[in-house]
Amino acid sequence: EIRGAGNLLGAQQHGHMEAVGYDLYCKMLNEAVKNLKGIPVEAADFNTSVDLDVDAYIPSGYIVNETQKLDIYKRIAGIETLKERDDMLDELLDRFGAVPKSVENLLRIALIRVAAHALFMTEIKGKNERIQFIFRPDARIKVERIPELIKKYKDSLNFTAYGNPFFTYRYYKCGVVEKDAETLLSTTETLLQDMQELLLD
C-alpha cells in the first residue's frame, strides 16, 4: 500500500497476488510481517455466519444489472458500523429508489454479524422459534456474568457449556410472516446488545 499499485497490479503481476486478490494479499502479507516480528496475530480472525429465517436479499427487479447487484452485495457484507449502514441506505435510495424490506433486512443482518463477531460467535441460527448463539470455545467473554444474563430473560434463555458453548433463546411466532421476521430480527439485536454489555470487557 505504501509503494502504490505499480507492478503489484500491473501487467507483469503473477503468482500469489493474482490468485488471491489484492485485499486478501494485503491481509496475508500483514499477518506474515507480524509473525516475523513476533507479534501475535489477532485471535479474532475467524468467520461468523448468520442464518435467520427472514427474507434478506436484493430483488431482481430492484437492481437489474447483475454486476451492480454483486457489487452491492459485496459492499453490504463489508459494512461494520451504523454510519456505513446508513450511508448504504442513502446510496441505495438515491440510485435505485425506495429500499425494499428484504434489502433493509440484509443491512440489519450485516450489523448483527458484526456484533456477533465481536462476541467471538461463529454462528447465529434463528428458525423454528429458536435462536442459537454459538461461540468459539476460547471466546474471551465474562463467563461469570452468564447467570446474570440468563436471569434477565428468565425461562426463555438457556446456556449450554459443552463443546462449542451456545445460548438458546425461545420465542413465539404469531403466524404473520412480516411480524415474525421483525420479531426475530429485533430480538436477535436486543440479545446481542445485552450480551455485549454484560459479557465483554
mmCIF file with all atom_site columns, N, CA, C and O in Angstrom, residues 14-42:
data_model
loop_
_atom_site.group_PDB
_atom_site.id
_atom_site.type_symbol
_atom_site.label_atom_id
_atom_site.label_alt_id
_atom_site.label_comp_id
_atom_site.label_asym_id
_atom_site.label_entity_id
_atom_site.label_seq_id
_atom_site.pdbx_PDB_ins_code
_atom_site.Cartn_x
_atom_site.Cartn_y
_atom_site.Cartn_z
_atom_site.occupancy
_atom_site.B_iso_or_equiv
_atom_site.pdbx_formal_charge
_atom_site.auth_seq_id
_atom_site.auth_comp_id
_atom_site.auth_asym_id
_atom_site.auth_atom_id
_atom_site.pdbx_PDB_model_num
ATOM 1   N N  . HIS A 1 14 ? 1.943  -11.628 -11.344 1.00 0.00 ? 14 HIS A N  1
ATOM 2   C CA . HIS A 1 14 ? 1.510  -13.026 -11.460 1.00 0.00 ? 14 HIS A CA 1
ATOM 3   C C  . HIS A 1 14 ? 1.714  -13.700 -10.111 1.00 0.00 ? 14 HIS A C  1
ATOM 4   O O  . HIS A 1 14 ? 2.225  -13.101 -9.177  1.00 0.00 ? 14 HIS A O  1
ATOM 5   N N  . GLY A 1 15 ? 1.340  -14.958 -10.019 1.00 0.00 ? 15 GLY A N  1
ATOM 6   C CA . GLY A 1 15 ? 1.585  -15.721 -8.793  1.00 0.00 ? 15 GLY A CA 1
ATOM 7   C C  . GLY A 1 15 ? 0.539  -15.501 -7.731  1.00 0.00 ? 15 GLY A C  1
ATOM 8   O O  . GLY A 1 15 ? -0.642 -15.352 -8.024  1.00 0.00 ? 15 GLY A O  1
ATOM 9   N N  . HIS A 1 16 ? 0.995  -15.445 -6.465  1.00 0.00 ? 16 HIS A N  1
ATOM 10  C CA . HIS A 1 16 ? 0.074  -15.448 -5.321  1.00 0.00 ? 16 HIS A CA 1
ATOM 11  C C  . HIS A 1 16 ? -0.902 -14.280 -5.327  1.00 0.00 ? 16 HIS A C  1
ATOM 12  O O  . HIS A 1 16 ? -2.078 -14.442 -5.079  1.00 0.00 ? 16 HIS A O  1
ATOM 13  N N  . MET A 1 17 ? -0.398 -13.077 -5.594  1.00 0.00 ? 17 MET A N  1
ATOM 14  C CA . MET A 1 17 ? -1.270 -11.895 -5.542  1.00 0.00 ? 17 MET A CA 1
ATOM 15  C C  . MET A 1 17 ? -2.406 -12.028 -6.545  1.00 0.00 ? 17 MET A C  1
ATOM 16  O O  . MET A 1 17 ? -3.564 -11.753 -6.250  1.00 0.00 ? 17 MET A O  1
ATOM 17  N N  . GLU A 1 18 ? -2.070 -12.467 -7.746  1.00 0.00 ? 18 GLU A N  1
ATOM 18  C CA . GLU A 1 18 ? -3.078 -12.602 -8.783  1.00 0.00 ? 18 GLU A CA 1
ATOM 19  C C  . GLU A 1 18 ? -4.116 -13.651 -8.401  1.00 0.00 ? 18 GLU A C  1
ATOM 20  O O  . GLU A 1 18 ? -5.303 -13.521 -8.680  1.00 0.00 ? 18 GLU A O  1
ATOM 21  N N  . ALA A 1 19 ? -3.666 -14.695 -7.714  1.00 0.00 ? 19 ALA A N  1
ATOM 22  C CA . ALA A 1 19 ? -4.551 -15.805 -7.366  1.00 0.00 ? 19 ALA A CA 1
ATOM 23  C C  . ALA A 1 19 ? -5.541 -15.439 -6.270  1.00 0.00 ? 19 ALA A C  1
ATOM 24  O O  . ALA A 1 19 ? -6.707 -15.831 -6.331  1.00 0.00 ? 19 ALA A O  1
ATOM 25  N N  . VAL A 1 20 ? -5.095 -14.684 -5.263  1.00 0.00 ? 20 VAL A N  1
ATOM 26  C CA . VAL A 1 20 ? -5.962 -14.435 -4.106  1.00 0.00 ? 20 VAL A CA 1
ATOM 27  C C  . VAL A 1 20 ? -6.635 -13.073 -4.124  1.00 0.00 ? 20 VAL A C  1
ATOM 28  O O  . VAL A 1 20 ? -7.577 -12.847 -3.369  1.00 0.00 ? 20 VAL A O  1
ATOM 29  N N  . GLY A 1 21 ? -6.169 -12.142 -4.967  1.00 0.00 ? 21 GLY A N  1
ATOM 30  C CA . GLY A 1 21 ? -6.762 -10.808 -4.989  1.00 0.00 ? 21 GLY A CA 1
ATOM 31  C C  . GLY A 1 21 ? -6.021 -9.846  -4.082  1.00 0.00 ? 21 GLY A C  1
ATOM 32  O O  . GLY A 1 21 ? -5.377 -10.246 -3.103  1.00 0.00 ? 21 GLY A O  1
ATOM 33  N N  . TYR A 1 22 ? -6.141 -8.574  -4.380  1.00 0.00 ? 22 TYR A N  1
ATOM 34  C CA . TYR A 1 22 ? -5.335 -7.547  -3.705  1.00 0.00 ? 22 TYR A CA 1
ATOM 35  C C  . TYR A 1 22 ? -5.639 -7.441  -2.214  1.00 0.00 ? 22 TYR A C  1
ATOM 36  O O  . TYR A 1 22 ? -4.729 -7.415  -1.379  1.00 0.00 ? 22 TYR A O  1
ATOM 37  N N  . ASP A 1 23 ? -6.933 -7.379  -1.846  1.00 0.00 ? 23 ASP A N  1
ATOM 38  C CA . ASP A 1 23 ? -7.300 -7.197  -0.436  1.00 0.00 ? 23 ASP A CA 1
ATOM 39  C C  . ASP A 1 23 ? -6.800 -8.348  0.431   1.00 0.00 ? 23 ASP A C  1
ATOM 40  O O  . ASP A 1 23 ? -6.206 -8.137  1.489   1.00 0.00 ? 23 ASP A O  1
ATOM 41  N N  . LEU A 1 24 ? -7.047 -9.573  -0.030  1.00 0.00 ? 24 LEU A N  1
ATOM 42  C CA . LEU A 1 24 ? -6.618 -10.743 0.736   1.00 0.00 ? 24 LEU A CA 1
ATOM 43  C C  . LEU A 1 24 ? -5.096 -10.825 0.776   1.00 0.00 ? 24 LEU A C  1
ATOM 44  O O  . LEU A 1 24 ? -4.501 -11.198 1.790   1.00 0.00 ? 24 LEU A O  1
ATOM 45  N N  . TYR A 1 25 ? -4.453 -10.466 -0.320  1.00 0.00 ? 25 TYR A N  1
ATOM 46  C CA . TYR A 1 25 ? -2.995 -10.475 -0.374  1.00 0.00 ? 25 TYR A CA 1
ATOM 47  C C  . TYR A 1 25 ? -2.421 -9.526  0.675   1.00 0.00 ? 25 TYR A C  1
ATOM 48  O O  . TYR A 1 25 ? -1.484 -9.871  1.397   1.00 0.00 ? 25 TYR A O  1
ATOM 49  N N  . CYS A 1 26 ? -2.978 -8.314  0.772   1.00 0.00 ? 26 CYS A N  1
ATOM 50  C CA . CYS A 1 26 ? -2.513 -7.342  1.771   1.00 0.00 ? 26 CYS A CA 1
ATOM 51  C C  . CYS A 1 26 ? -2.700 -7.891  3.188   1.00 0.00 ? 26 CYS A C  1
ATOM 52  O O  . CYS A 1 26 ? -1.830 -7.715  4.054   1.00 0.00 ? 26 CYS A O  1
ATOM 53  N N  . LYS A 1 27 ? -3.820 -8.558  3.419   1.00 0.00 ? 27 LYS A N  1
ATOM 54  C CA . LYS A 1 27 ? -4.088 -9.135  4.733   1.00 0.00 ? 27 LYS A CA 1
ATOM 55  C C  . LYS A 1 27 ? -3.081 -10.235 5.062   1.00 0.00 ? 27 LYS A C  1
ATOM 56  O O  . LYS A 1 27 ? -2.529 -10.276 6.167   1.00 0.00 ? 27 LYS A O  1
ATOM 57  N N  . MET A 1 28 ? -2.821 -11.122 4.089   1.00 0.00 ? 28 MET A N  1
ATOM 58  C CA . MET A 1 28 ? -1.861 -12.204 4.302   1.00 0.00 ? 28 MET A CA 1
ATOM 59  C C  . MET A 1 28 ? -0.459 -11.653 4.519   1.00 0.00 ? 28 MET A C  1
ATOM 60  O O  . MET A 1 28 ? 0.295  -12.138 5.370   1.00 0.00 ? 28 MET A O  1
ATOM 61  N N  . LEU A 1 29 ? -0.103 -10.631 3.754   1.00 0.00 ? 29 LEU A N  1
ATOM 62  C CA . LEU A 1 29 ? 1.211  -10.002 3.873   1.00 0.00 ? 29 LEU A CA 1
ATOM 63  C C  . LEU A 1 29 ? 1.376  -9.371  5.252   1.00 0.00 ? 29 LEU A C  1
ATOM 64  O O  . LEU A 1 29 ? 2.419  -9.515  5.905   1.00 0.00 ? 29 LEU A O  1
ATOM 65  N N  . ASN A 1 30 ? 0.323  -8.707  5.726   1.00 0.00 ? 30 ASN A N  1
ATOM 66  C CA . ASN A 1 30 ? 0.360  -8.078  7.041   1.00 0.00 ? 30 ASN A CA 1
ATOM 67  C C  . ASN A 1 30 ? 0.538  -9.112  8.143   1.00 0.00 ? 30 ASN A C  1
ATOM 68  O O  . ASN A 1 30 ? 1.317  -8.913  9.084   1.00 0.00 ? 30 ASN A O  1
ATOM 69  N N  . GLU A 1 31 ? -0.166 -10.252 8.028   1.00 0.00 ? 31 GLU A N  1
ATOM 70  C CA . GLU A 1 31 ? -0.038 -11.310 9.019   1.00 0.00 ? 31 GLU A CA 1
ATOM 71  C C  . GLU A 1 31 ? 1.361  -11.914 9.009   1.00 0.00 ? 31 GLU A C  1
ATOM 72  O O  . GLU A 1 31 ? 1.930  -12.229 10.057  1.00 0.00 ? 31 GLU A O  1
ATOM 73  N N  . ALA A 1 32 ? 1.931  -12.089 7.799   1.00 0.00 ? 32 ALA A N  1
ATOM 74  C CA . ALA A 1 32 ? 3.275  -12.649 7.685   1.00 0.00 ? 32 ALA A CA 1
ATOM 75  C C  . ALA A 1 32 ? 4.307  -11.726 8.324   1.00 0.00 ? 32 ALA A C  1
ATOM 76  O O  . ALA A 1 32 ? 5.219  -12.178 9.028   1.00 0.00 ? 32 ALA A O  1
ATOM 77  N N  . VAL A 1 33 ? 4.165  -10.425 8.120   1.00 0.00 ? 33 VAL A N  1
ATOM 78  C CA . VAL A 1 33 ? 5.081  -9.445  8.715   1.00 0.00 ? 33 VAL A CA 1
ATOM 79  C C  . VAL A 1 33 ? 4.971  -9.485  10.237  1.00 0.00 ? 33 VAL A C  1
ATOM 80  O O  . VAL A 1 33 ? 5.972  -9.451  10.955  1.00 0.00 ? 33 VAL A O  1
ATOM 81  N N  . LYS A 1 34 ? 3.741  -9.571  10.757  1.00 0.00 ? 34 LYS A N  1
ATOM 82  C CA . LYS A 1 34 ? 3.542  -9.649  12.204  1.00 0.00 ? 34 LYS A CA 1
ATOM 83  C C  . LYS A 1 34 ? 4.214  -10.893 12.787  1.00 0.00 ? 34 LYS A C  1
ATOM 84  O O  . LYS A 1 34 ? 4.848  -10.835 13.847  1.00 0.00 ? 34 LYS A O  1
ATOM 85  N N  . ASN A 1 35 ? 4.062  -12.028 12.091  1.00 0.00 ? 35 ASN A N  1
ATOM 86  C CA . ASN A 1 35 ? 4.677  -13.260 12.569  1.00 0.00 ? 35 ASN A CA 1
ATOM 87  C C  . ASN A 1 35 ? 6.194  -13.149 12.613  1.00 0.00 ? 35 ASN A C  1
ATOM 88  O O  . ASN A 1 35 ? 6.841  -13.602 13.559  1.00 0.00 ? 35 ASN A O  1
ATOM 89  N N  . LEU A 1 36 ? 6.783  -12.543 11.580  1.00 0.00 ? 36 LEU A N  1
ATOM 90  C CA . LEU A 1 36 ? 8.236  -12.366 11.529  1.00 0.00 ? 36 LEU A CA 1
ATOM 91  C C  . LEU A 1 36 ? 8.732  -11.438 12.632  1.00 0.00 ? 36 LEU A C  1
ATOM 92  O O  . LEU A 1 36 ? 9.835  -11.596 13.135  1.00 0.00 ? 36 LEU A O  1
ATOM 93  N N  . LYS A 1 37 ? 7.902  -10.465 13.005  1.00 0.00 ? 37 LYS A N  1
ATOM 94  C CA . LYS A 1 37 ? 8.269  -9.532  14.071  1.00 0.00 ? 37 LYS A CA 1
ATOM 95  C C  . LYS A 1 37 ? 7.954  -10.094 15.459  1.00 0.00 ? 37 LYS A C  1
ATOM 96  O O  . LYS A 1 37 ? 8.238  -9.460  16.469  1.00 0.00 ? 37 LYS A O  1
ATOM 97  N N  . GLY A 1 38 ? 7.335  -11.268 15.498  1.00 0.00 ? 38 GLY A N  1
ATOM 98  C CA . GLY A 1 38 ? 6.982  -11.866 16.774  1.00 0.00 ? 38 GLY A CA 1
ATOM 99  C C  . GLY A 1 38 ? 5.729  -11.292 17.395  1.00 0.00 ? 38 GLY A C  1
ATOM 100 O O  . GLY A 1 38 ? 5.469  -11.462 18.584  1.00 0.00 ? 38 GLY A O  1
ATOM 101 N N  . ILE A 1 39 ? 4.922  -10.590 16.575  1.00 0.00 ? 39 ILE A N  1
ATOM 102 C CA . ILE A 1 39 ? 3.676  -10.018 17.060  1.00 0.00 ? 39 ILE A CA 1
ATOM 103 C C  . ILE A 1 39 ? 2.555  -11.038 16.830  1.00 0.00 ? 39 ILE A C  1
ATOM 104 O O  . ILE A 1 39 ? 2.353  -11.489 15.705  1.00 0.00 ? 39 ILE A O  1
ATOM 105 N N  . PRO A 1 40 ? 1.837  -11.455 17.881  1.00 0.00 ? 40 PRO A N  1
ATOM 106 C CA . PRO A 1 40 ? 0.778  -12.452 17.688  1.00 0.00 ? 40 PRO A CA 1
ATOM 107 C C  . PRO A 1 40 ? -0.345 -11.928 16.807  1.00 0.00 ? 40 PRO A C  1
ATOM 108 O O  . PRO A 1 40 ? -0.765 -10.779 16.946  1.00 0.00 ? 40 PRO A O  1
ATOM 109 N N  . VAL A 1 41 ? -0.807 -12.763 15.882  1.00 0.00 ? 41 VAL A N  1
ATOM 110 C CA . VAL A 1 41 ? -1.919 -12.392 15.017  1.00 0.00 ? 41 VAL A CA 1
ATOM 111 C C  . VAL A 1 41 ? -3.204 -12.460 15.823  1.00 0.00 ? 41 VAL A C  1
ATOM 112 O O  . VAL A 1 41 ? -3.407 -13.371 16.622  1.00 0.00 ? 41 VAL A O  1
ATOM 113 N N  . GLU A 1 42 ? -4.062 -11.472 15.641  1.00 0.00 ? 42 GLU A N  1
ATOM 114 C CA . GLU A 1 42 ? -5.312 -11.372 16.400  1.00 0.00 ? 42 GLU A CA 1
ATOM 115 C C  . GLU A 1 42 ? -6.122 -12.660 16.313  1.00 0.00 ? 42 GLU A C  1
ATOM 116 O O  . GLU A 1 42 ? -6.404 -13.178 15.237  1.00 0.00 ? 42 GLU A O  1
#
